Amino acid sequence: VWVWIGSNASKTERSKAMLYAQSYIKGKGRPDTTPIARIVQNSEHPAFVAHFHGWEVPLPPSASAAAAVERKRLTAAALGADGALRVYRLLRSGEQGASHTELRKEDRGLFHRSDAYVVTWTAAGGAAATTFVHTWSGRASETATREAAARLAARLDAEAGGAATIVHCKDGHEPPHFAKLFGGAMEVRSGAAGAPAPQGRLFKMGGELPAEASAVEVEAKATSLCSADCFALVEPKQSAISVWVGAAA
């Protein structure tokens, strides 16, 4: 569900836009896991524009040919080609420290189901019109943690001038462009960050394209396997990775 906010929308309409979308989903009987994306006029995401045949976002009359080239570059960047990525993990109740912590570069793309995260992506150049703020909620995350993620996303949007595209993602229902932000290295683990690692982890592999690939942990038992999918068994102590490919994959 896309929430489009016109440039002349009132402050009240802007602040309640996501609530309207949630009410719409509930009224239509759609699942709570339905993704919601908020966009503002003249900052439309390419995935939104693609639903409207012939839509071309006009350049200002004074725009030069160089500006047109720049817009194409930013459109490509909006699909994950070039930009600045930052990932924040919200602290759970009982954890010491501030309300959130920014992940190191090597940990970006690693998610835990007991946690909630905020992922920001800004096109090279830092223009507010090309800033995207995602929240990701693990299915075992606390309500308070998810709410804190939503508040952080709103704050980051305000810092971007209120023109960021906000996308709320839920565990197992991520849009393809979200996984693409991590270049095929998205990994979802059971449990919480910092929890003791099990002897082995079984991952279900997903993604239509290499850049959208993801690995999602499932219960490490034979009944988790499906002939239509591919799986990887990671055994750290043996320094081994076993790949299982279903007959119908």
mmCIF file of C-alpha atoms in Angstrom:
data_model
loop_
_atom_site.group_PDB
_atom_site.id
_atom_site.type_symbol
_atom_site.label_atom_id
_atom_site.label_comp_id
_atom_site.label_asym_id
_atom_site.label_seq_id
_atom_site.Cartn_x
_atom_site.Cartn_y
_atom_site.Cartn_z
ATOM 1 C CA VAL A 1 0.000 0.000 0.000
ATOM 2 C CA TRP A 2 1.417 3.354 -1.048
ATOM 3 C CA VAL A 3 0.589 6.587 0.798
ATOM 4 C CA TRP A 4 1.071 9.595 -1.499
ATOM 5 C CA ILE A 5 1.216 13.032 0.135
ATOM 6 C CA GLY A 6 0.560 16.091 -1.991
ATOM 7 C CA SER A 7 2.730 19.163 -1.607
ATOM 8 C CA ASN A 8 -0.255 21.169 -0.287
ATOM 9 C CA ALA A 9 -1.358 18.578 2.278
ATOM 10 C CA SER A 10 -1.909 19.969 5.760
ATOM 11 C CA LYS A 11 0.366 19.194 8.687
ATOM 12 C CA THR A 12 -2.396 17.078 10.233
ATOM 13 C CA GLU A 13 -2.876 15.070 7.045
ATOM 14 C CA ARG A 14 0.861 14.450 6.801
ATOM 15 C CA SER A 15 1.180 13.337 10.422
ATOM 16 C CA LYS A 16 -1.791 10.955 10.174
ATOM 17 C CA ALA A 17 -1.011 9.527 6.724
ATOM 18 C CA MET A 18 0.341 6.217 8.034
ATOM 19 C CA LEU A 19 -2.621 5.853 10.413
ATOM 20 C CA TYR A 20 -4.977 6.291 7.446
ATOM 21 C CA ALA A 21 -3.128 3.521 5.590
ATOM 22 C CA GLN A 22 -3.319 1.172 8.577
ATOM 23 C CA SER A 23 -7.069 1.834 8.897
ATOM 24 C CA TYR A 24 -7.481 1.154 5.173
ATOM 25 C CA ILE A 25 -5.687 -2.184 5.468
ATOM 26 C CA LYS A 26 -7.804 -3.188 8.449
ATOM 27 C CA GLY A 27 -11.027 -2.094 6.744
ATOM 28 C CA LYS A 28 -10.231 -4.103 3.631
ATOM 29 C CA GLY A 29 -9.423 -7.201 5.658
ATOM 30 C CA ARG A 30 -5.844 -7.343 4.444
ATOM 31 C CA PRO A 31 -3.155 -8.996 6.608
ATOM 32 C CA ASP A 32 -1.280 -6.886 9.161
ATOM 33 C CA THR A 33 1.943 -7.807 7.331
ATOM 34 C CA THR A 34 0.936 -5.732 4.286
ATOM 35 C CA PRO A 35 3.875 -3.356 3.597
ATOM 36 C CA ILE A 36 3.146 0.383 3.727
ATOM 37 C CA ALA A 37 5.279 2.975 1.941
ATOM 38 C CA ARG A 38 4.900 6.739 2.373
ATOM 39 C CA ILE A 39 6.035 9.073 -0.404
ATOM 40 C CA VAL A 40 5.696 12.791 -1.041
ATOM 41 C CA GLN A 41 4.941 14.690 -4.206
ATOM 42 C CA ASN A 42 7.951 15.194 -6.513
ATOM 43 C CA SER A 43 9.927 12.566 -4.569
ATOM 44 C CA GLU A 44 8.184 9.479 -5.942
ATOM 45 C CA HIS A 45 10.012 6.156 -5.761
ATOM 46 C CA PRO A 46 10.579 4.508 -9.196
ATOM 47 C CA ALA A 47 8.632 1.447 -7.994
ATOM 48 C CA PHE A 48 5.601 3.707 -7.424
ATOM 49 C CA VAL A 49 5.912 5.557 -10.713
ATOM 50 C CA ALA A 50 6.119 2.228 -12.554
ATOM 51 C CA HIS A 51 2.429 1.580 -11.757
ATOM 52 C CA PHE A 52 1.376 4.539 -13.935
ATOM 53 C CA HIS A 53 1.914 4.169 -17.665
ATOM 54 C CA GLY A 54 3.636 7.140 -19.238
ATOM 55 C CA TRP A 55 4.358 8.971 -15.983
ATOM 56 C CA GLU A 56 7.394 11.179 -16.385
ATOM 57 C CA VAL A 57 8.412 13.407 -13.498
ATOM 58 C CA PRO A 58 8.893 16.828 -15.154
ATOM 59 C CA LEU A 59 12.037 18.869 -14.669
ATOM 60 C CA PRO A 60 11.780 22.590 -13.856
ATOM 61 C CA PRO A 61 11.654 24.805 -16.998
ATOM 62 C CA SER A 62 15.146 26.109 -16.251
ATOM 63 C CA ALA A 63 16.643 22.636 -15.933
ATOM 64 C CA SER A 64 19.544 21.931 -18.220
ATOM 65 C CA ALA A 65 20.478 18.762 -20.070
ATOM 66 C CA ALA A 66 22.986 18.106 -17.301
ATOM 67 C CA ALA A 67 20.154 18.205 -14.770
ATOM 68 C CA ALA A 68 18.256 15.610 -16.798
ATOM 69 C CA VAL A 69 21.280 13.326 -16.721
ATOM 70 C CA GLU A 70 21.546 13.870 -12.969
ATOM 71 C CA ARG A 71 17.898 12.880 -12.468
ATOM 72 C CA LYS A 72 18.476 9.636 -14.383
ATOM 73 C CA ARG A 73 21.510 8.962 -12.206
ATOM 74 C CA LEU A 74 19.495 9.493 -9.036
ATOM 75 C CA THR A 75 16.699 7.265 -10.345
ATOM 76 C CA ALA A 76 19.232 4.485 -10.874
ATOM 77 C CA ALA A 77 20.611 5.168 -7.410
ATOM 78 C CA ALA A 78 17.118 4.810 -5.951
ATOM 79 C CA LEU A 79 17.225 1.198 -7.092
ATOM 80 C CA GLY A 80 20.350 0.574 -5.057
ATOM 81 C CA ALA A 81 23.096 1.464 -7.527
ATOM 82 C CA ASP A 82 24.921 4.168 -5.583
ATOM 83 C CA GLY A 83 24.248 5.708 -2.213
ATOM 84 C CA ALA A 84 25.012 5.940 1.509
ATOM 85 C CA LEU A 85 23.603 3.132 3.663
ATOM 86 C CA ARG A 86 23.177 3.280 7.447
ATOM 87 C CA VAL A 87 21.570 0.664 9.699
ATOM 88 C CA TYR A 88 20.396 1.128 13.290
ATOM 89 C CA ARG A 89 19.316 -1.578 15.738
ATOM 90 C CA LEU A 90 16.811 -0.575 18.413
ATOM 91 C CA LEU A 91 17.777 -1.746 21.881
ATOM 92 C CA ARG A 92 15.477 -4.194 23.629
ATOM 93 C CA SER A 93 14.109 -3.673 27.133
ATOM 94 C CA GLY A 94 16.821 -4.533 29.634
ATOM 95 C CA GLU A 95 19.704 -3.581 27.342
ATOM 96 C CA GLN A 96 21.970 -0.815 28.543
ATOM 97 C CA GLY A 97 22.709 2.284 26.490
ATOM 98 C CA ALA A 98 20.892 4.704 24.235
ATOM 99 C CA SER A 99 17.647 3.822 22.464
ATOM 100 C CA HIS A 100 19.496 2.564 19.394
ATOM 101 C CA THR A 101 22.936 1.720 18.079
ATOM 102 C CA GLU A 102 24.336 2.082 14.567
ATOM 103 C CA LEU A 103 25.717 -1.121 13.087
ATOM 104 C CA ARG A 104 29.230 -1.396 11.748
ATOM 105 C CA LYS A 105 29.650 -1.694 7.994
ATOM 106 C CA GLU A 106 30.440 -5.412 8.224
ATOM 107 C CA ASP A 107 27.199 -6.051 10.161
ATOM 108 C CA ARG A 108 24.852 -4.259 7.783
ATOM 109 C CA GLY A 109 22.415 -6.728 6.276
ATOM 110 C CA LEU A 110 22.367 -8.999 9.344
ATOM 111 C CA PHE A 111 18.972 -9.007 11.069
ATOM 112 C CA HIS A 112 17.687 -10.881 14.126
ATOM 113 C CA ARG A 113 14.048 -11.841 14.580
ATOM 114 C CA SER A 114 13.870 -10.610 18.171
ATOM 115 C CA ASP A 115 14.996 -7.121 17.157
ATOM 116 C CA ALA A 116 13.799 -4.117 15.166
ATOM 117 C CA TYR A 117 15.908 -2.000 12.831
ATOM 118 C CA VAL A 118 15.878 1.243 10.887
ATOM 119 C CA VAL A 119 17.686 1.336 7.543
ATOM 120 C CA THR A 120 18.380 4.623 5.760
ATOM 121 C CA TRP A 121 19.626 4.979 2.221
ATOM 122 C CA THR A 122 20.522 8.328 0.645
ATOM 123 C CA ALA A 123 21.576 8.853 -2.955
ATOM 124 C CA ALA A 124 25.063 10.188 -3.527
ATOM 125 C CA GLY A 125 24.899 13.940 -3.008
ATOM 126 C CA GLY A 126 22.613 13.762 0.019
ATOM 127 C CA ALA A 127 19.483 15.232 -1.609
ATOM 128 C CA ALA A 128 16.433 14.907 0.658
ATOM 129 C CA ALA A 129 14.337 13.937 -2.357
ATOM 130 C CA THR A 130 16.340 10.727 -2.663
ATOM 131 C CA THR A 131 16.380 9.623 0.964
ATOM 132 C CA PHE A 132 14.653 6.381 1.938
ATOM 133 C CA VAL A 133 13.944 5.297 5.500
ATOM 134 C CA HIS A 134 12.955 1.682 6.168
ATOM 135 C CA THR A 135 11.879 0.033 9.397
ATOM 136 C CA TRP A 136 12.278 -3.735 9.752
ATOM 137 C CA SER A 137 10.521 -5.622 12.535
ATOM 138 C CA GLY A 138 11.421 -9.197 13.428
ATOM 139 C CA ARG A 139 8.444 -11.436 14.056
ATOM 140 C CA ALA A 140 9.607 -12.009 17.651
ATOM 141 C CA SER A 141 10.418 -8.355 18.386
ATOM 142 C CA GLU A 142 8.795 -6.486 21.269
ATOM 143 C CA THR A 143 5.985 -4.024 20.611
ATOM 144 C CA ALA A 144 7.918 -1.279 22.396
ATOM 145 C CA THR A 145 10.955 -1.905 20.190
ATOM 146 C CA ARG A 146 8.863 -1.728 17.011
ATOM 147 C CA GLU A 147 7.285 1.527 18.181
ATOM 148 C CA ALA A 148 10.740 2.940 18.943
ATOM 149 C CA ALA A 149 11.811 2.046 15.392
ATOM 150 C CA ALA A 150 8.834 3.961 13.984
ATOM 151 C CA ARG A 151 9.725 7.012 16.089
ATOM 152 C CA LEU A 152 13.351 6.907 14.952
ATOM 153 C CA ALA A 153 12.216 6.652 11.318
ATOM 154 C CA ALA A 154 10.001 9.718 11.789
ATOM 155 C CA ARG A 155 12.898 11.633 13.316
ATOM 156 C CA LEU A 156 15.242 10.727 10.463
ATOM 157 C CA ASP A 157 12.559 11.764 7.974
ATOM 158 C CA ALA A 158 12.297 15.142 9.715
ATOM 159 C CA GLU A 159 16.077 15.530 9.494
ATOM 160 C CA ALA A 160 15.773 14.901 5.743
ATOM 161 C CA GLY A 161 13.318 17.782 5.432
ATOM 162 C CA GLY A 162 10.206 15.609 5.618
ATOM 163 C CA ALA A 163 10.671 14.462 2.013
ATOM 164 C CA ALA A 164 12.017 10.962 2.638
ATOM 165 C CA THR A 165 10.218 7.852 1.436
ATOM 166 C CA ILE A 166 9.291 5.760 4.498
ATOM 167 C CA VAL A 167 8.769 2.018 4.079
ATOM 168 C CA HIS A 168 7.697 -0.254 6.948
ATOM 169 C CA CYS A 169 8.963 -3.803 6.327
ATOM 170 C CA LYS A 170 7.982 -6.870 8.300
ATOM 171 C CA ASP A 171 9.934 -10.065 8.744
ATOM 172 C CA GLY A 172 9.270 -12.341 5.763
ATOM 173 C CA HIS A 173 7.404 -9.674 3.770
ATOM 174 C CA GLU A 174 10.235 -7.443 2.585
ATOM 175 C CA PRO A 175 9.948 -5.797 -0.871
ATOM 176 C CA PRO A 176 12.715 -6.840 -3.319
ATOM 177 C CA HIS A 177 14.345 -3.409 -3.286
ATOM 178 C CA PHE A 178 14.976 -3.744 0.467
ATOM 179 C CA ALA A 179 17.136 -6.846 0.067
ATOM 180 C CA LYS A 180 18.856 -5.145 -2.861
ATOM 181 C CA LEU A 181 20.213 -2.478 -0.522
ATOM 182 C CA PHE A 182 22.583 -5.128 0.851
ATOM 183 C CA GLY A 183 23.831 -6.382 -2.508
ATOM 184 C CA GLY A 184 22.743 -9.986 -2.016
ATOM 185 C CA ALA A 185 24.105 -10.237 1.539
ATOM 186 C CA MET A 186 20.885 -9.940 3.564
ATOM 187 C CA GLU A 187 20.703 -12.513 6.360
ATOM 188 C CA VAL A 188 17.902 -13.070 8.892
ATOM 189 C CA ARG A 189 18.698 -15.096 12.006
ATOM 190 C CA SER A 190 16.469 -16.449 14.736
ATOM 191 C CA GLY A 191 16.803 -15.032 18.228
ATOM 192 C CA ALA A 192 18.371 -11.762 19.281
ATOM 193 C CA ALA A 193 21.646 -10.037 18.539
ATOM 194 C CA GLY A 194 24.328 -11.195 20.968
ATOM 195 C CA ALA A 195 22.631 -14.513 21.756
ATOM 196 C CA PRO A 196 24.826 -17.663 21.872
ATOM 197 C CA ALA A 197 25.275 -19.211 18.432
ATOM 198 C CA PRO A 198 23.848 -22.713 17.864
ATOM 199 C CA GLN A 199 25.988 -25.589 16.585
ATOM 200 C CA GLY A 200 24.483 -25.193 13.149
ATOM 201 C CA ARG A 201 22.120 -22.904 11.274
ATOM 202 C CA LEU A 202 19.853 -23.837 8.355
ATOM 203 C CA PHE A 203 19.054 -21.034 5.925
ATOM 204 C CA LYS A 204 16.434 -20.853 3.192
ATOM 205 C CA MET A 205 17.773 -18.924 0.219
ATOM 206 C CA GLY A 206 15.579 -16.376 -1.561
ATOM 207 C CA GLY A 207 15.622 -13.676 -4.226
ATOM 208 C CA GLU A 208 14.920 -13.600 -7.947
ATOM 209 C CA LEU A 209 18.219 -11.835 -8.763
ATOM 210 C CA PRO A 210 21.721 -12.166 -7.241
ATOM 211 C CA ALA A 211 21.581 -8.569 -5.973
ATOM 212 C CA GLU A 212 18.295 -9.349 -4.165
ATOM 213 C CA ALA A 213 19.467 -12.611 -2.597
ATOM 214 C CA SER A 214 18.737 -13.277 1.051
ATOM 215 C CA ALA A 215 19.280 -16.062 3.578
ATOM 216 C CA VAL A 216 16.554 -16.634 6.166
ATOM 217 C CA GLU A 217 17.147 -18.993 9.083
ATOM 218 C CA VAL A 218 14.647 -21.808 9.559
ATOM 219 C CA GLU A 219 14.522 -24.607 12.103
ATOM 220 C CA ALA A 220 17.455 -26.932 11.499
ATOM 221 C CA LYS A 221 15.575 -30.144 10.806
ATOM 222 C CA ALA A 222 14.737 -32.222 7.755
ATOM 223 C CA THR A 223 11.071 -31.198 7.701
ATOM 224 C CA SER A 224 12.116 -27.594 7.031
ATOM 225 C CA LEU A 225 13.361 -28.557 3.578
ATOM 226 C CA CYS A 226 11.119 -27.893 0.555
ATOM 227 C CA SER A 227 11.652 -29.241 -2.949
ATOM 228 C CA ALA A 228 10.872 -25.821 -4.458
ATOM 229 C CA ASP A 229 13.686 -24.019 -2.618
ATOM 230 C CA CYS A 230 17.415 -24.048 -1.911
ATOM 231 C CA PHE A 231 18.944 -24.278 1.563
ATOM 232 C CA ALA A 232 22.357 -23.851 3.165
ATOM 233 C CA LEU A 233 23.485 -25.558 6.378
ATOM 234 C CA VAL A 234 26.204 -23.588 8.159
ATOM 235 C CA GLU A 235 28.297 -25.422 10.756
ATOM 236 C CA PRO A 236 30.852 -23.005 12.259
ATOM 237 C CA LYS A 237 32.720 -25.595 14.333
ATOM 238 C CA GLN A 238 33.356 -27.730 11.257
ATOM 239 C CA SER A 239 33.979 -24.649 9.087
ATOM 240 C CA ALA A 240 31.581 -26.222 6.638
ATOM 241 C CA ILE A 241 28.648 -25.054 4.507
ATOM 242 C CA SER A 242 26.400 -27.650 2.885
ATOM 243 C CA VAL A 243 24.041 -26.587 0.089
ATOM 244 C CA TRP A 244 20.808 -28.499 -0.595
ATOM 245 C CA VAL A 245 18.936 -27.835 -3.849
ATOM 246 C CA GLY A 246 15.321 -28.934 -4.162
ATOM 247 C CA ALA A 247 14.304 -30.887 -7.250
ATOM 248 C CA ALA A 248 11.762 -28.204 -8.232
ATOM 249 C CA ALA A 249 13.945 -25.187 -7.380
#
